[in-house]
Short mmCIF file of C-alpha atoms in Angstrom, two decimals:
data_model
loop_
_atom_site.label_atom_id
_atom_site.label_comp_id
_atom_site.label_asym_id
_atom_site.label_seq_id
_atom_site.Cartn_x
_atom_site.Cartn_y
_atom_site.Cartn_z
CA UNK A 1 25.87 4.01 -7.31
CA UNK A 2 26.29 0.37 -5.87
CA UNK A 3 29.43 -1.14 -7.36
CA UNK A 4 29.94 -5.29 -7.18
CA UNK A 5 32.47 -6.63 -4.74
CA UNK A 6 34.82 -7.61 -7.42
CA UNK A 7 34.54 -4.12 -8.78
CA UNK A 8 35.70 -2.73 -5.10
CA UNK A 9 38.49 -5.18 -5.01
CA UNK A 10 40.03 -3.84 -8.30
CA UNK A 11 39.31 -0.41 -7.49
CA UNK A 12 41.64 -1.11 -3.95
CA UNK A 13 43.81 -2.52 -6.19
CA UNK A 14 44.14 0.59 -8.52
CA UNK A 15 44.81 2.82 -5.31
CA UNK A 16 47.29 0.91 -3.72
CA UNK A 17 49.35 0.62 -7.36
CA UNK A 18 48.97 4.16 -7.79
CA UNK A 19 49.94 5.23 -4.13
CA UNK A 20 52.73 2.82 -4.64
CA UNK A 21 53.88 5.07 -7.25
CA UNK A 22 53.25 8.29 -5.63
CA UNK A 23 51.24 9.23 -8.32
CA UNK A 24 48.14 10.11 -5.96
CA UNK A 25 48.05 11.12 -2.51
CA UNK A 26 45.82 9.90 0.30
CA UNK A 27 43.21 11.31 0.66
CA UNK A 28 40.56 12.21 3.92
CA UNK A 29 37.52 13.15 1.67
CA UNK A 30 33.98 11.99 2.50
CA UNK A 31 33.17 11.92 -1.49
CA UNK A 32 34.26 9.69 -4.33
CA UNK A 33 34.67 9.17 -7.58
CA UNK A 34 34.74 5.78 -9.65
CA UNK A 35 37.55 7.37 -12.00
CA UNK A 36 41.03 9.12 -11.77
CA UNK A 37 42.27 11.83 -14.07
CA UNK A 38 45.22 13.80 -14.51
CA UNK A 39 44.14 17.32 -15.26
CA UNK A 40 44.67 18.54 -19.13
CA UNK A 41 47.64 21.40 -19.82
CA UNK A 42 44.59 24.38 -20.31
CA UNK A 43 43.75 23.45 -16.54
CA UNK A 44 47.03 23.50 -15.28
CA UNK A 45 47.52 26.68 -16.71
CA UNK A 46 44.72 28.03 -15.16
CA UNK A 47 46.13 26.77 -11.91
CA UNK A 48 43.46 24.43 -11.13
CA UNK A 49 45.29 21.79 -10.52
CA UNK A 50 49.09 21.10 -9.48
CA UNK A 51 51.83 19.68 -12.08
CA UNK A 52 50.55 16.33 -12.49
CA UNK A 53 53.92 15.50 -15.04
CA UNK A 54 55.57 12.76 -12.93
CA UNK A 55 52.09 11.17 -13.11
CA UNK A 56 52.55 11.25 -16.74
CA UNK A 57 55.89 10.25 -17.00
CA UNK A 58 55.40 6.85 -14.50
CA UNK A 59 51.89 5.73 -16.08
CA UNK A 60 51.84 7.07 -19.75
CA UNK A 61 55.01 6.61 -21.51
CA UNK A 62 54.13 3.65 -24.09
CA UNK A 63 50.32 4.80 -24.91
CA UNK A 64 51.41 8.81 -25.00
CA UNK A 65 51.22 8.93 -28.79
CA UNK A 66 48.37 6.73 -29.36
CA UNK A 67 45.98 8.53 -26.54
CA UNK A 68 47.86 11.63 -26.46
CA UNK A 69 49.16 13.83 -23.18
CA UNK A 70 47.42 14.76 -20.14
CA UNK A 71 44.50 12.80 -21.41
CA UNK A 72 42.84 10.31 -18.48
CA UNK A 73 45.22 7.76 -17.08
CA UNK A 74 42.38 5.37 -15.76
CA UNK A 75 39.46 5.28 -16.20
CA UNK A 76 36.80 3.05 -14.44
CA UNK A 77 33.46 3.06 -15.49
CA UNK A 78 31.03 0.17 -14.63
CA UNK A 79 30.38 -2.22 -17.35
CA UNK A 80 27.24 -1.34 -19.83
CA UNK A 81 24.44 -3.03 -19.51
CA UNK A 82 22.47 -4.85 -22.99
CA UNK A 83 19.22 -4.12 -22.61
CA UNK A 84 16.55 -6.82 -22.99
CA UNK A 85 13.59 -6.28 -25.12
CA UNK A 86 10.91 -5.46 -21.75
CA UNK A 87 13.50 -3.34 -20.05
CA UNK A 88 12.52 0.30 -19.71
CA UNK A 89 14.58 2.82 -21.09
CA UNK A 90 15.60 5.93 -19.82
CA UNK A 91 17.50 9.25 -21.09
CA UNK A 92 19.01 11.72 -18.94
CA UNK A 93 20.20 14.70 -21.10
CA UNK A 94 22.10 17.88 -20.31
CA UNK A 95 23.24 20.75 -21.56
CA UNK A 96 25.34 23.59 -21.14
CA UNK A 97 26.04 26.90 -23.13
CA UNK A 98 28.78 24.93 -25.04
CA UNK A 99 28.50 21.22 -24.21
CA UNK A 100 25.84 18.33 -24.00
CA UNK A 101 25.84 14.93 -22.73
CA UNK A 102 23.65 12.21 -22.59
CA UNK A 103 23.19 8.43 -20.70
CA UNK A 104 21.07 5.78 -21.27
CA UNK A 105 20.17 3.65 -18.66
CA UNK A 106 17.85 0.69 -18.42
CA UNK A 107 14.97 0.09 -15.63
CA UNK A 108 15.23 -3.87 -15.29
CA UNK A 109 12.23 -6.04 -14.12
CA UNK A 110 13.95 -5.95 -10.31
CA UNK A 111 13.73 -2.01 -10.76
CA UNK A 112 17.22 -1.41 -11.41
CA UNK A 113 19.01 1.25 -13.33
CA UNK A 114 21.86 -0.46 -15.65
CA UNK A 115 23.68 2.19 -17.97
CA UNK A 116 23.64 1.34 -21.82
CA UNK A 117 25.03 3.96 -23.26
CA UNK A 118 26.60 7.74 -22.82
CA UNK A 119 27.60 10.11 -25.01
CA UNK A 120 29.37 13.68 -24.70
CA UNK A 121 30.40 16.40 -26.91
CA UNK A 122 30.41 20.49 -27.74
CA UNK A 123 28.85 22.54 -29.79
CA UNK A 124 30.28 24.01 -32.87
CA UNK A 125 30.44 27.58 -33.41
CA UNK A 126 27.86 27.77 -35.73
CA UNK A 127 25.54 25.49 -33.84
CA UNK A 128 26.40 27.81 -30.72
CA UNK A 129 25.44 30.95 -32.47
CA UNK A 130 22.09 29.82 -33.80
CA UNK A 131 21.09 28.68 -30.13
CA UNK A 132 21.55 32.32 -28.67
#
């Protein structure tokens, strides 16, 4: 995914704050990823990630009972995209055993893909039984 230069300015920005306050570590890692999470308590537990509480405690004090703990700190996600009437839509869907997600993008006249819309979720129980 292409991101704008403005977008890779603030995204620098982000970084530096959060190295500042040692809530993420440099790292050497050919890949990337446009967002940064703090990993929930049932993934800690299963040791998947280390303690990620100071993290917490410098970025989330004044929104941790509105949002709730170890939920993501920041999130950056490109802007969505209003689709015009001749734009051609697109839906990529997936699916696992217990949870589905879906985007929808747009296919502009200069053959671009601009997201719309996503959506995620699980299945409930029942809706889980009936599919096996």
């Amino acid at each position: 995914m292409a991101y704008i230069p403005k977008d890779r300015e603030e995204f620098i920005a982000q970084i530096r704050e959060l190295l500042d306050l040692k809530v993420i570590e440099p790292s050497k890692s050919p890949f990337s990823s446009p967002a940064f999470m703090v990993r929930k308590e049932a993934e800690k537990r299963r040791g998947s990630c280390k303690n990620e509480d100071s993290a917490t405690e410098k970025t989330e004090k004044k929104t941790t009972n509105e949002v709730g703990r170890k939920t993501i700190l920041i999130k950056i996600l490109p802007p969505l995209y209003h689709p015009h009437k001749d734009d051609k839509m697109i839906i990529e869907i997936d699916a696992s055993q217990d949870f589905w997600g879906a985007v929808l993008k747009a296919c502009t006249d200069q053959n671009e893909e601009k997201l719309c819309s996503y959506v995620s979720g699980t299945f409930t129980t029942a809706k889980n039984k009936l599919s096996h």
